[in-house]
């Protein structure tokens, strides 16, 4: 189980016992929810970054600069992480490397979490 906090930290807990496993300190509040796969946890922070951490250890895999606060819960599909940012864009990020795949300019801050279905990405702005 992974929980973000206003104290700038993402924490991992054993879901059966509630025992803390690890924590990762960012440079800003973690307001959006994290998204976990079998190997990684993806989340954004109000320090303008999207993070990929090793799900087992909490070690940083990569950090992506999204240009402004990231308050959305990432969506992951086909090895791509989709996240909205207060830089008025949707960012598509390679899940393995953290490299930008593409960005889409929205009309304003993107504070709704992306949904991916049928090969399309849906967000509100």
Tab-separated table of C-alpha atoms in Angstrom:
chain	number	residue	atom	x	y	z
A	1	UNK	CA	0.000	0.000	0.000
A	2	UNK	CA	1.385	3.412	-0.967
A	3	UNK	CA	0.287	6.736	0.520
A	4	UNK	CA	1.361	10.277	-0.344
A	5	UNK	CA	1.334	13.075	2.192
A	6	UNK	CA	1.372	16.831	2.606
A	7	UNK	CA	4.666	16.369	4.496
A	8	UNK	CA	6.388	15.809	1.094
A	9	UNK	CA	6.649	12.024	1.562
A	10	UNK	CA	5.435	8.884	-0.196
A	11	UNK	CA	5.237	5.916	2.173
A	12	UNK	CA	4.939	2.180	1.545
A	13	UNK	CA	3.224	-0.142	4.014
A	14	UNK	CA	2.676	-3.888	4.183
A	15	UNK	CA	-1.022	-4.138	3.277
A	16	UNK	CA	-1.599	-7.168	5.532
A	17	UNK	CA	0.034	-5.832	8.692
A	18	UNK	CA	0.304	-2.059	8.217
A	19	UNK	CA	4.032	-2.267	8.933
A	20	UNK	CA	5.975	0.619	7.331
A	21	UNK	CA	8.325	-0.638	4.602
A	22	UNK	CA	10.018	2.471	3.237
A	23	UNK	CA	9.489	6.191	2.633
A	24	UNK	CA	10.671	8.617	-0.038
A	25	UNK	CA	11.026	12.368	0.553
A	26	UNK	CA	10.252	14.760	-2.308
A	27	UNK	CA	10.568	18.536	-2.486
A	28	UNK	CA	6.816	19.221	-2.271
A	29	UNK	CA	3.468	17.919	-1.118
A	30	UNK	CA	2.291	14.613	-2.597
A	31	UNK	CA	-1.411	15.351	-3.172
A	32	UNK	CA	-2.324	12.997	-6.017
A	33	UNK	CA	-2.505	9.271	-5.508
A	34	UNK	CA	0.295	6.949	-6.544
A	35	UNK	CA	-0.135	4.288	-9.220
A	36	UNK	CA	1.665	0.993	-8.726
A	37	UNK	CA	2.612	-1.775	-11.120
A	38	UNK	CA	4.327	-5.025	-10.151
A	39	UNK	CA	7.738	-3.341	-10.268
A	40	UNK	CA	7.289	0.432	-9.863
A	41	UNK	CA	5.305	3.157	-8.147
A	42	UNK	CA	4.558	6.353	-10.106
A	43	UNK	CA	3.425	9.603	-8.485
A	44	UNK	CA	3.664	13.367	-8.764
A	45	UNK	CA	4.626	16.078	-6.310
A	46	UNK	CA	4.208	19.809	-5.878
A	47	UNK	CA	7.954	20.072	-6.546
A	48	UNK	CA	7.076	19.886	-10.295
A	49	UNK	CA	8.265	16.280	-10.631
A	50	UNK	CA	6.876	12.883	-11.498
A	51	UNK	CA	8.716	10.030	-9.799
A	52	UNK	CA	9.190	6.350	-10.551
A	53	UNK	CA	10.342	4.338	-7.555
A	54	UNK	CA	11.205	0.672	-7.222
A	55	UNK	CA	8.067	-0.800	-5.646
A	56	UNK	CA	10.019	-3.113	-3.338
A	57	UNK	CA	12.778	-0.826	-2.096
A	58	UNK	CA	11.632	2.757	-2.706
A	59	UNK	CA	14.809	3.484	-4.677
A	60	UNK	CA	14.463	6.207	-7.302
A	61	UNK	CA	14.311	4.802	-10.841
A	62	UNK	CA	13.794	8.151	-12.571
A	63	UNK	CA	12.514	11.699	-12.043
A	64	UNK	CA	10.703	13.697	-14.735
A	65	UNK	CA	10.302	17.507	-14.634
A	66	UNK	CA	6.666	18.292	-15.473
A	67	UNK	CA	7.151	22.064	-15.379
A	68	UNK	CA	4.766	22.803	-12.473
A	69	UNK	CA	2.909	21.128	-9.614
A	70	UNK	CA	1.656	17.599	-10.302
A	71	UNK	CA	-1.532	16.939	-8.309
A	72	UNK	CA	-3.040	14.135	-10.379
A	73	UNK	CA	-2.886	10.369	-10.070
A	74	UNK	CA	-0.892	8.947	-12.986
A	75	UNK	CA	-2.403	6.444	-15.406
A	76	UNK	CA	-0.139	3.732	-16.806
A	77	UNK	CA	-0.834	1.923	-20.082
A	78	UNK	CA	1.406	0.200	-22.648
A	79	UNK	CA	4.618	1.221	-20.827
A	80	UNK	CA	3.603	4.905	-20.803
A	81	UNK	CA	2.812	7.025	-17.724
A	82	UNK	CA	0.200	9.742	-18.322
A	83	UNK	CA	-0.041	12.643	-15.890
A	84	UNK	CA	-1.487	16.144	-15.812
A	85	UNK	CA	0.398	19.168	-14.541
A	86	UNK	CA	-0.348	22.736	-13.551
A	87	UNK	CA	1.857	23.722	-16.500
A	88	UNK	CA	-1.352	23.329	-18.585
A	89	UNK	CA	-0.162	20.110	-20.203
A	90	UNK	CA	-0.702	16.379	-20.238
A	91	UNK	CA	2.612	14.526	-20.191
A	92	UNK	CA	3.197	11.057	-21.632
A	93	UNK	CA	6.362	9.575	-20.121
A	94	UNK	CA	8.191	6.355	-20.961
A	95	UNK	CA	7.550	4.166	-17.895
A	96	UNK	CA	10.967	2.482	-18.064
A	97	UNK	CA	13.234	5.461	-18.777
A	98	UNK	CA	11.386	8.616	-17.708
A	99	UNK	CA	11.876	10.163	-21.152
A	100	UNK	CA	9.136	12.339	-22.607
A	101	UNK	CA	7.032	10.557	-25.236
A	102	UNK	CA	4.797	13.549	-25.952
A	103	UNK	CA	2.994	16.482	-24.325
A	104	UNK	CA	-0.410	17.956	-25.061
A	105	UNK	CA	-1.228	21.588	-24.329
A	106	UNK	CA	-4.575	21.919	-22.541
A	107	UNK	CA	-6.460	25.137	-21.931
A	108	UNK	CA	-5.450	25.464	-18.279
A	109	UNK	CA	-4.086	23.510	-15.307
A	110	UNK	CA	-4.635	19.766	-15.639
A	111	UNK	CA	-5.805	18.702	-12.177
A	112	UNK	CA	-7.986	15.758	-13.156
A	113	UNK	CA	-6.354	12.351	-13.271
A	114	UNK	CA	-6.014	10.927	-16.772
A	115	UNK	CA	-8.055	7.906	-17.843
A	116	UNK	CA	-6.816	5.672	-20.647
A	117	UNK	CA	-9.127	3.423	-22.649
A	118	UNK	CA	-9.364	2.287	-26.235
A	119	UNK	CA	-6.054	3.904	-27.147
A	120	UNK	CA	-7.200	7.368	-26.037
A	121	UNK	CA	-6.284	9.516	-23.031
A	122	UNK	CA	-9.042	11.541	-21.349
A	123	UNK	CA	-8.431	14.469	-18.976
A	124	UNK	CA	-10.206	17.559	-17.747
A	125	UNK	CA	-8.641	21.016	-17.618
